[in-house]
Amino acid sequence: MDDRVHPEVRRTATEIDTMETRGAATIADSAARALRTQATESDAADAEAFRAELRAAARALYETRPTAVSLPNALRYVLRGMSSTTVEGLRQNVVESADEFCARLERAQADLGEVGANRLRDGDTIMTHCHSTDALACVEAAVEQGKHIEAVVKETRPRNQGHITARRLDELGVPVTLIVDSAARRYLNDVDHVLVGADAVAADGSVVNKIGTSGLAVNARDRGTPIMVAAQTLKLHPGTMTGHTVDIEMRDTAEVVDDETLAELGNPTVKNPAFDVTPPRYVDAIVTERGQFPPESIVILMRELFGEGTSEPWAE
Ligand code: RUB
């Protein structure tokens, strides 16, 4: 890693890489805070060196995990705030943009929660996949509105993020039924909504989320269960407007099977994709802090928010 990158930023990058810090919104929040630390701790001699240092820090964070677009969106937001020509001015710019970014993220999640909660009726049961703070914001708001909500929670192999969801729902007072991933279709009959988050939403309305989301959505469509994606606009992938695709992270096979078992099995090839793509036709609504959208119309919101330009400010 570049020598100019502050140890705190390195630590944040490692935590994202090892998934100690995980989930698209949380990753974005910690990346913005890391850039803030780089700025406050910088002893750059001049404005040019300061900018170069911040770009190096942003690159180190960017290179951790490839799929959640909230990460580059966060880095872009903070770096684009650098308008001053002095070190002190730039430091101030970064601190203000990072603070503004984190506050906006929190507000967006709360606003999105209110929108999503309106789709949930008193007595509804949801099915979740993985752990999404955006999705849980909808449940939290519904509970605050006095609605009784129950949940069927998929464990989400191989990392079992469903356990985090189960704990969080329990804290909200939502009764939870935990199931193995392969039991999802069986229990779709008992639920009123599938509610998931997103790591990225493409311009055509495709939703990139934890591996298994697309199979769940296809099964839900077959059973007539509505599929709701909670994704604040930070998850919109501007590059997909100009033909870029979303890179799907392949993770270590040790998450699936340990070396000893692998050898006993005759060393088969193991694949461990972390995410998949759900085509827009399997999604009923994308719930954002700007309201809910049919997936096919999300591109209109993307143009409004990002324009057409998506160049990366950390590129040298
Ligand atoms: C997390 C995941 C979540 C999205 C949305 O995957 O797929 O559904 O990131 O989360 P991983 P949030 O555990 O591999 O990071 O709504 O909190 O942004």
mmCIF file of C-alpha atoms and ligand atoms in Angstrom:
data_model
loop_
_atom_site.group_PDB
_atom_site.id
_atom_site.type_symbol
_atom_site.label_atom_id
_atom_site.label_comp_id
_atom_site.label_asym_id
_atom_site.label_seq_id
_atom_site.Cartn_x
_atom_site.Cartn_y
_atom_site.Cartn_z
ATOM 1 C CA MET A 1 0.000 0.000 0.000
ATOM 2 C CA ASP A 2 1.144 3.564 -0.727
ATOM 3 C CA ASP A 3 3.346 4.977 2.108
ATOM 4 C CA ARG A 4 1.258 8.139 2.255
ATOM 5 C CA VAL A 5 -1.818 6.199 3.418
ATOM 6 C CA HIS A 6 -2.451 6.827 7.125
ATOM 7 C CA PRO A 7 -2.452 3.730 9.421
ATOM 8 C CA GLU A 8 -6.095 4.403 10.371
ATOM 9 C CA VAL A 9 -7.064 4.315 6.704
ATOM 10 C CA ARG A 10 -5.102 1.085 6.267
ATOM 11 C CA ARG A 11 -6.979 -0.361 9.214
ATOM 12 C CA THR A 12 -10.336 0.654 7.716
ATOM 13 C CA ALA A 13 -9.309 -0.890 4.392
ATOM 14 C CA THR A 14 -8.333 -4.145 6.097
ATOM 15 C CA GLU A 15 -11.608 -4.239 8.027
ATOM 16 C CA ILE A 16 -13.587 -3.806 4.806
ATOM 17 C CA ASP A 17 -11.467 -6.427 3.063
ATOM 18 C CA THR A 18 -11.946 -8.989 5.841
ATOM 19 C CA MET A 19 -15.651 -8.085 6.195
ATOM 20 C CA GLU A 20 -15.347 -6.970 9.790
ATOM 21 C CA THR A 21 -16.937 -3.868 8.290
ATOM 22 C CA ARG A 22 -19.535 -5.031 5.788
ATOM 23 C CA GLY A 23 -22.799 -4.110 4.091
ATOM 24 C CA ALA A 24 -22.833 -1.412 1.430
ATOM 25 C CA ALA A 25 -24.005 1.539 3.548
ATOM 26 C CA THR A 26 -21.682 0.750 6.459
ATOM 27 C CA ILE A 27 -18.706 0.365 4.106
ATOM 28 C CA ALA A 28 -19.463 3.776 2.572
ATOM 29 C CA ASP A 29 -19.775 5.425 5.966
ATOM 30 C CA SER A 30 -16.472 4.021 7.238
ATOM 31 C CA ALA A 31 -14.670 4.951 3.986
ATOM 32 C CA ALA A 32 -15.826 8.572 4.268
ATOM 33 C CA ARG A 33 -14.684 8.673 7.898
ATOM 34 C CA ALA A 34 -11.299 7.224 6.899
ATOM 35 C CA LEU A 35 -10.756 9.988 4.330
ATOM 36 C CA ARG A 36 -11.640 12.477 7.037
ATOM 37 C CA THR A 37 -8.914 11.002 9.264
ATOM 38 C CA GLN A 38 -6.412 11.098 6.403
ATOM 39 C CA ALA A 39 -7.186 14.805 6.022
ATOM 40 C CA THR A 40 -7.066 15.754 9.698
ATOM 41 C CA GLU A 41 -3.812 13.831 10.263
ATOM 42 C CA SER A 42 -2.076 14.935 7.079
ATOM 43 C CA ASP A 43 1.206 16.851 7.324
ATOM 44 C CA ALA A 44 1.375 17.465 3.571
ATOM 45 C CA ALA A 45 3.663 20.382 2.699
ATOM 46 C CA ASP A 46 1.455 21.881 0.025
ATOM 47 C CA ALA A 47 -1.966 21.604 -1.566
ATOM 48 C CA GLU A 48 -0.755 19.370 -4.376
ATOM 49 C CA ALA A 49 0.796 16.882 -1.933
ATOM 50 C CA PHE A 50 -2.388 16.948 0.163
ATOM 51 C CA ARG A 51 -4.556 16.139 -2.850
ATOM 52 C CA ALA A 52 -2.206 13.322 -3.899
ATOM 53 C CA GLU A 53 -2.315 11.880 -0.375
ATOM 54 C CA LEU A 54 -6.103 11.905 -0.303
ATOM 55 C CA ARG A 55 -6.234 10.256 -3.727
ATOM 56 C CA ALA A 56 -3.846 7.541 -2.502
ATOM 57 C CA ALA A 57 -6.035 6.925 0.555
ATOM 58 C CA ALA A 58 -9.150 6.759 -1.630
ATOM 59 C CA ARG A 59 -7.463 4.242 -3.946
ATOM 60 C CA ALA A 60 -6.487 2.036 -0.998
ATOM 61 C CA LEU A 61 -10.110 2.010 0.176
ATOM 62 C CA TYR A 62 -11.478 1.557 -3.345
ATOM 63 C CA GLU A 63 -9.380 -1.546 -3.940
ATOM 64 C CA THR A 64 -10.829 -3.492 -0.981
ATOM 65 C CA ARG A 65 -14.097 -4.880 -2.361
ATOM 66 C CA PRO A 66 -15.351 -4.363 -5.908
ATOM 67 C CA THR A 67 -19.136 -4.735 -5.878
ATOM 68 C CA ALA A 68 -20.754 -2.259 -3.480
ATOM 69 C CA VAL A 69 -20.948 0.952 -5.517
ATOM 70 C CA SER A 70 -21.632 2.915 -2.347
ATOM 71 C CA LEU A 71 -17.870 2.754 -1.749
ATOM 72 C CA PRO A 72 -16.743 4.639 -4.884
ATOM 73 C CA ASN A 73 -19.798 6.882 -4.568
ATOM 74 C CA ALA A 74 -18.675 7.830 -1.038
ATOM 75 C CA LEU A 75 -15.066 8.438 -2.102
ATOM 76 C CA ARG A 76 -16.207 10.525 -5.038
ATOM 77 C CA TYR A 77 -18.496 12.607 -2.835
ATOM 78 C CA VAL A 78 -15.719 13.443 -0.373
ATOM 79 C CA LEU A 79 -12.950 14.058 -2.923
ATOM 80 C CA ARG A 80 -15.142 16.256 -5.118
ATOM 81 C CA GLY A 81 -15.551 18.595 -2.138
ATOM 82 C CA MET A 82 -11.841 19.590 -2.360
ATOM 83 C CA SER A 83 -12.004 23.070 -3.857
ATOM 84 C CA SER A 84 -9.512 25.106 -1.802
ATOM 85 C CA THR A 85 -5.981 25.999 -2.916
ATOM 86 C CA THR A 86 -4.379 25.734 0.547
ATOM 87 C CA VAL A 87 -3.694 22.738 2.783
ATOM 88 C CA GLU A 88 -5.808 24.137 5.612
ATOM 89 C CA GLY A 89 -8.647 24.940 3.222
ATOM 90 C CA LEU A 90 -8.521 21.456 1.704
ATOM 91 C CA ARG A 91 -8.462 19.859 5.136
ATOM 92 C CA GLN A 92 -11.578 21.825 6.007
ATOM 93 C CA ASN A 93 -13.206 20.818 2.683
ATOM 94 C CA VAL A 94 -12.657 17.104 3.347
ATOM 95 C CA VAL A 95 -13.863 17.274 6.950
ATOM 96 C CA GLU A 96 -17.018 19.106 5.869
ATOM 97 C CA SER A 97 -17.762 16.795 2.917
ATOM 98 C CA ALA A 98 -17.154 13.647 4.962
ATOM 99 C CA ASP A 99 -19.388 14.886 7.794
ATOM 100 C CA GLU A 100 -22.049 15.952 5.307
ATOM 101 C CA PHE A 101 -21.838 12.591 3.553
ATOM 102 C CA CYS A 102 -22.288 10.597 6.776
ATOM 103 C CA ALA A 103 -25.185 12.789 7.897
ATOM 104 C CA ARG A 104 -26.879 12.458 4.492
ATOM 105 C CA LEU A 105 -26.448 8.695 4.574
ATOM 106 C CA GLU A 106 -28.120 8.451 7.955
ATOM 107 C CA ARG A 107 -30.948 10.763 6.913
ATOM 108 C CA ALA A 108 -31.447 8.925 3.613
ATOM 109 C CA GLN A 109 -31.765 5.624 5.450
ATOM 110 C CA ALA A 110 -34.359 7.039 7.820
ATOM 111 C CA ASP A 111 -36.348 8.608 4.947
ATOM 112 C CA LEU A 112 -36.161 5.404 2.920
ATOM 113 C CA GLY A 113 -37.401 3.513 5.971
ATOM 114 C CA GLU A 114 -40.551 5.634 6.060
ATOM 115 C CA VAL A 115 -41.248 4.931 2.378
ATOM 116 C CA GLY A 116 -40.633 1.201 2.756
ATOM 117 C CA ALA A 117 -42.747 1.015 5.901
ATOM 118 C CA ASN A 118 -45.750 2.298 3.946
ATOM 119 C CA ARG A 119 -45.602 -0.884 1.856
ATOM 120 C CA LEU A 120 -45.796 -3.063 4.962
ATOM 121 C CA ARG A 121 -49.205 -3.667 6.552
ATOM 122 C CA ASP A 122 -49.971 -4.500 10.144
ATOM 123 C CA GLY A 123 -49.601 -8.287 10.536
ATOM 124 C CA ASP A 124 -47.316 -8.783 7.506
ATOM 125 C CA THR A 125 -44.475 -11.282 7.402
ATOM 126 C CA ILE A 126 -41.325 -10.531 5.433
ATOM 127 C CA MET A 127 -38.574 -12.823 4.179
ATOM 128 C CA THR A 128 -35.030 -11.432 4.313
ATOM 129 C CA HIS A 129 -31.743 -12.422 2.727
ATOM 130 C CA CYS A 130 -28.333 -11.374 4.090
ATOM 131 C CA HIS A 131 -28.154 -8.328 6.376
ATOM 132 C CA SER A 132 -29.157 -4.965 4.974
ATOM 133 C CA THR A 133 -29.401 -1.832 7.090
ATOM 134 C CA ASP A 134 -31.571 -0.207 4.397
ATOM 135 C CA ALA A 135 -34.021 -3.127 4.480
ATOM 136 C CA LEU A 136 -34.095 -3.131 8.274
ATOM 137 C CA ALA A 137 -34.791 0.626 8.303
ATOM 138 C CA CYS A 138 -38.147 -0.185 6.617
ATOM 139 C CA VAL A 139 -39.010 -2.735 9.291
ATOM 140 C CA GLU A 140 -37.923 -0.383 12.055
ATOM 141 C CA ALA A 141 -40.137 2.422 10.708
ATOM 142 C CA ALA A 142 -43.085 0.030 10.345
ATOM 143 C CA VAL A 143 -42.654 -1.111 13.940
ATOM 144 C CA GLU A 144 -42.476 2.529 15.051
ATOM 145 C CA GLN A 145 -45.774 3.093 13.211
ATOM 146 C CA GLY A 146 -47.216 0.455 15.559
ATOM 147 C CA LYS A 147 -47.404 -2.368 12.986
ATOM 148 C CA HIS A 148 -46.837 -5.969 14.013
ATOM 149 C CA ILE A 149 -44.287 -7.456 11.622
ATOM 150 C CA GLU A 150 -42.849 -10.991 11.609
ATOM 151 C CA ALA A 151 -39.840 -12.248 9.671
ATOM 152 C CA VAL A 152 -38.533 -15.387 8.025
ATOM 153 C CA VAL A 153 -34.770 -14.942 7.921
ATOM 154 C CA LYS A 154 -32.534 -16.892 5.526
ATOM 155 C CA GLU A 155 -29.251 -17.762 7.178
ATOM 156 C CA THR A 156 -27.282 -16.698 4.041
ATOM 157 C CA ARG A 157 -24.426 -19.103 3.600
ATOM 158 C CA PRO A 158 -21.461 -19.039 3.615
ATOM 159 C CA ARG A 159 -21.058 -16.056 5.999
ATOM 160 C CA ASN A 160 -24.408 -16.349 7.791
ATOM 161 C CA GLN A 161 -25.247 -12.641 7.715
ATOM 162 C CA GLY A 162 -28.827 -13.794 8.431
ATOM 163 C CA HIS A 163 -27.701 -14.196 12.051
ATOM 164 C CA ILE A 164 -27.001 -10.448 12.236
ATOM 165 C CA THR A 165 -30.461 -9.780 10.769
ATOM 166 C CA ALA A 166 -32.100 -12.141 13.271
ATOM 167 C CA ARG A 167 -30.384 -10.397 16.193
ATOM 168 C CA ARG A 168 -31.332 -6.948 14.951
ATOM 169 C CA LEU A 169 -34.962 -7.932 14.334
ATOM 170 C CA ASP A 170 -35.118 -9.433 17.793
ATOM 171 C CA GLU A 171 -33.946 -6.076 19.193
ATOM 172 C CA LEU A 172 -36.820 -4.451 17.291
ATOM 173 C CA GLY A 173 -39.269 -6.907 18.851
ATOM 174 C CA VAL A 174 -39.949 -8.703 15.545
ATOM 175 C CA PRO A 175 -40.550 -12.476 15.919
ATOM 176 C CA VAL A 176 -38.040 -14.354 13.730
ATOM 177 C CA THR A 177 -38.077 -17.761 12.074
ATOM 178 C CA LEU A 178 -34.567 -18.704 10.933
ATOM 179 C CA ILE A 179 -34.311 -21.058 7.941
ATOM 180 C CA VAL A 180 -31.542 -22.565 5.824
ATOM 181 C CA ASP A 181 -31.261 -20.955 2.414
ATOM 182 C CA SER A 182 -32.606 -23.966 0.565
ATOM 183 C CA ALA A 183 -35.876 -23.832 2.572
ATOM 184 C CA ALA A 184 -36.770 -20.410 1.156
ATOM 185 C CA ARG A 185 -39.214 -21.636 -1.486
ATOM 186 C CA ARG A 186 -41.056 -23.742 1.069
ATOM 187 C CA TYR A 187 -41.657 -20.704 3.275
ATOM 188 C CA LEU A 188 -42.486 -18.203 0.537
ATOM 189 C CA ASN A 189 -46.109 -19.338 0.878
ATOM 190 C CA ASP A 190 -46.123 -17.950 4.405
ATOM 191 C CA VAL A 191 -44.730 -14.485 3.690
ATOM 192 C CA ASP A 192 -46.216 -11.263 2.270
ATOM 193 C CA HIS A 193 -42.997 -9.649 0.984
ATOM 194 C CA VAL A 194 -39.441 -10.481 0.156
ATOM 195 C CA LEU A 195 -37.411 -7.559 1.490
ATOM 196 C CA VAL A 196 -33.730 -7.245 0.550
ATOM 197 C CA GLY A 197 -31.077 -4.552 0.198
ATOM 198 C CA ALA A 198 -28.668 -3.824 -2.650
ATOM 199 C CA ASP A 199 -24.972 -3.347 -3.210
ATOM 200 C CA ALA A 200 -25.583 -1.735 -6.561
ATOM 201 C CA VAL A 201 -28.538 -0.888 -8.781
ATOM 202 C CA ALA A 202 -27.786 -0.707 -12.504
ATOM 203 C CA ALA A 203 -29.284 1.736 -14.983
ATOM 204 C CA ASP A 204 -31.614 -0.944 -16.397
ATOM 205 C CA GLY A 205 -32.999 -1.595 -12.892
ATOM 206 C CA SER A 206 -31.031 -4.794 -12.265
ATOM 207 C CA VAL A 207 -30.253 -5.287 -8.594
ATOM 208 C CA VAL A 208 -26.874 -6.552 -7.420
ATOM 209 C CA ASN A 209 -27.098 -8.066 -3.954
ATOM 210 C CA LYS A 210 -25.884 -11.021 -1.884
ATOM 211 C CA ILE A 211 -25.569 -14.286 -3.788
ATOM 212 C CA GLY A 212 -28.910 -16.069 -3.678
ATOM 213 C CA THR A 213 -31.033 -12.948 -4.094
ATOM 214 C CA SER A 214 -31.814 -13.678 -7.748
ATOM 215 C CA GLY A 215 -32.932 -17.260 -7.057
ATOM 216 C CA LEU A 216 -35.086 -16.005 -4.204
ATOM 217 C CA ALA A 217 -36.640 -13.366 -6.450
ATOM 218 C CA VAL A 218 -37.427 -15.876 -9.209
ATOM 219 C CA ASN A 219 -39.081 -18.193 -6.681
ATOM 220 C CA ALA A 220 -40.971 -15.301 -5.117
ATOM 221 C CA ARG A 221 -42.272 -14.198 -8.517
ATOM 222 C CA ASP A 222 -43.404 -17.778 -9.194
ATOM 223 C CA ARG A 223 -45.326 -17.769 -5.899
ATOM 224 C CA GLY A 224 -46.703 -14.251 -6.455
ATOM 225 C CA THR A 225 -44.854 -12.789 -3.472
ATOM 226 C CA PRO A 226 -43.863 -9.127 -4.025
ATOM 227 C CA ILE A 227 -40.138 -8.359 -4.034
ATOM 228 C CA MET A 228 -39.076 -5.069 -2.519
ATOM 229 C CA VAL A 229 -35.512 -3.776 -2.693
ATOM 230 C CA ALA A 230 -34.497 -1.144 -0.147
ATOM 231 C CA ALA A 231 -31.654 0.858 -1.641
ATOM 232 C CA GLN A 232 -30.825 4.461 -0.893
ATOM 233 C CA THR A 233 -29.627 6.413 -3.940
ATOM 234 C CA LEU A 234 -26.026 5.877 -2.821
ATOM 235 C CA LYS A 235 -26.458 2.369 -4.286
ATOM 236 C CA LEU A 236 -27.182 3.642 -7.796
ATOM 237 C CA HIS A 237 -24.283 2.745 -10.068
ATOM 238 C CA PRO A 238 -23.543 5.739 -12.316
ATOM 239 C CA GLY A 239 -21.079 3.804 -14.513
ATOM 240 C CA THR A 240 -23.849 1.524 -15.779
ATOM 241 C CA MET A 241 -25.395 4.510 -17.580
ATOM 242 C CA THR A 242 -22.369 4.506 -19.892
ATOM 243 C CA GLY A 243 -22.184 0.756 -20.452
ATOM 244 C CA HIS A 244 -19.969 -0.354 -17.559
ATOM 245 C CA THR A 245 -20.896 -3.573 -15.816
ATOM 246 C CA VAL A 246 -20.819 -4.296 -12.089
ATOM 247 C CA ASP A 247 -17.857 -6.384 -10.999
ATOM 248 C CA ILE A 248 -19.005 -9.406 -8.948
ATOM 249 C CA GLU A 249 -16.632 -10.190 -6.093
ATOM 250 C CA MET A 250 -15.282 -13.754 -5.894
ATOM 251 C CA ARG A 251 -14.288 -14.535 -2.320
ATOM 252 C CA ASP A 252 -11.927 -17.045 -0.735
ATOM 253 C CA THR A 253 -13.094 -20.651 -1.120
ATOM 254 C CA ALA A 254 -12.113 -21.268 2.524
ATOM 255 C CA GLU A 255 -15.402 -19.514 3.391
ATOM 256 C CA VAL A 256 -17.194 -22.483 1.781
ATOM 257 C CA VAL A 257 -15.047 -25.439 2.822
ATOM 258 C CA ASP A 258 -11.846 -25.853 4.853
ATOM 259 C CA ASP A 259 -8.678 -27.339 3.369
ATOM 260 C CA GLU A 260 -8.943 -30.642 5.220
ATOM 261 C CA THR A 261 -12.509 -31.307 4.047
ATOM 262 C CA LEU A 262 -11.574 -30.158 0.578
ATOM 263 C CA ALA A 263 -8.802 -32.780 0.432
ATOM 264 C CA GLU A 264 -11.211 -35.476 1.680
ATOM 265 C CA LEU A 265 -13.563 -34.545 -1.153
ATOM 266 C CA GLY A 266 -10.813 -35.080 -3.738
ATOM 267 C CA ASN A 267 -10.069 -31.369 -4.170
ATOM 268 C CA PRO A 268 -13.035 -30.321 -6.322
ATOM 269 C CA THR A 269 -13.072 -26.829 -7.784
ATOM 270 C CA VAL A 270 -14.894 -24.488 -5.386
ATOM 271 C CA LYS A 271 -16.485 -21.198 -6.423
ATOM 272 C CA ASN A 272 -17.573 -18.512 -4.001
ATOM 273 C CA PRO A 273 -19.229 -15.539 -5.716
ATOM 274 C CA ALA A 274 -20.389 -13.014 -3.121
ATOM 275 C CA PHE A 275 -23.159 -11.373 -5.163
ATOM 276 C CA ASP A 276 -25.557 -11.972 -8.029
ATOM 277 C CA VAL A 277 -27.714 -9.933 -10.375
ATOM 278 C CA THR A 278 -31.514 -9.926 -10.197
ATOM 279 C CA PRO A 279 -33.051 -8.748 -13.472
ATOM 280 C CA PRO A 280 -35.588 -5.908 -13.161
ATOM 281 C CA ARG A 281 -38.532 -8.096 -14.168
ATOM 282 C CA TYR A 282 -38.270 -9.921 -10.822
ATOM 283 C CA VAL A 283 -38.335 -6.767 -8.737
ATOM 284 C CA ASP A 284 -41.590 -5.007 -7.835
ATOM 285 C CA ALA A 285 -40.230 -1.842 -6.268
ATOM 286 C CA ILE A 286 -36.944 -0.160 -5.474
ATOM 287 C CA VAL A 287 -37.469 1.878 -2.336
ATOM 288 C CA THR A 288 -35.173 4.905 -1.999
ATOM 289 C CA GLU A 289 -35.147 8.035 0.140
ATOM 290 C CA ARG A 290 -36.624 9.796 -2.909
ATOM 291 C CA GLY A 291 -39.653 7.519 -3.033
ATOM 292 C CA GLN A 292 -40.304 4.111 -4.557
ATOM 293 C CA PHE A 293 -39.566 3.345 -8.205
ATOM 294 C CA PRO A 294 -40.409 0.534 -10.594
ATOM 295 C CA PRO A 295 -36.923 -0.788 -11.461
ATOM 296 C CA GLU A 296 -37.234 0.170 -15.135
ATOM 297 C CA SER A 297 -37.577 3.869 -14.269
ATOM 298 C CA ILE A 298 -34.604 4.103 -11.913
ATOM 299 C CA VAL A 299 -32.420 5.436 -14.739
ATOM 300 C CA ILE A 300 -34.378 8.703 -14.676
ATOM 301 C CA LEU A 301 -33.393 9.225 -11.041
ATOM 302 C CA MET A 302 -29.799 8.260 -11.860
ATOM 303 C CA ARG A 303 -29.554 10.898 -14.586
ATOM 304 C CA GLU A 304 -30.986 13.504 -12.263
ATOM 305 C CA LEU A 305 -28.509 12.678 -9.489
ATOM 306 C CA PHE A 306 -25.309 11.941 -11.410
ATOM 307 C CA GLY A 307 -25.718 13.611 -14.802
ATOM 308 C CA GLU A 308 -23.763 11.628 -17.392
ATOM 309 C CA GLY A 309 -20.227 12.095 -16.045
ATOM 310 C CA THR A 310 -18.732 9.372 -13.866
ATOM 311 C CA SER A 311 -14.952 9.870 -13.969
ATOM 312 C CA GLU A 312 -13.072 8.755 -10.862
ATOM 313 C CA PRO A 313 -11.423 11.640 -8.965
ATOM 314 C CA TRP A 314 -8.793 9.358 -7.376
ATOM 315 C CA ALA A 315 -7.284 8.451 -10.753
ATOM 316 C CA GLU A 316 -3.858 10.106 -11.099
HETATM 317 C C1 RUB B 1 -24.098 -7.357 2.137
HETATM 318 C C2 RUB B 1 -25.327 -7.318 1.282
HETATM 319 C C3 RUB B 1 -26.395 -6.337 1.672
HETATM 320 C C4 RUB B 1 -26.139 -5.011 0.937
HETATM 321 C C5 RUB B 1 -27.039 -3.895 1.456
HETATM 322 O O1 RUB B 1 -23.095 -8.210 1.636
HETATM 323 O O2 RUB B 1 -25.438 -7.983 0.274
HETATM 324 O O3 RUB B 1 -27.661 -6.801 1.300
HETATM 325 O O4 RUB B 1 -24.791 -4.606 1.112
HETATM 326 O O5 RUB B 1 -26.717 -3.599 2.808
HETATM 327 P P1 RUB B 1 -21.727 -8.398 2.460
HETATM 328 P P2 RUB B 1 -27.034 -2.152 3.427
HETATM 329 O O6 RUB B 1 -22.100 -8.977 3.792
HETATM 330 O O7 RUB B 1 -20.913 -9.327 1.622
HETATM 331 O O8 RUB B 1 -21.080 -7.030 2.591
HETATM 332 O O9 RUB B 1 -28.500 -1.944 3.230
HETATM 333 O O10 RUB B 1 -26.649 -2.247 4.879
HETATM 334 O O11 RUB B 1 -26.225 -1.153 2.679
#
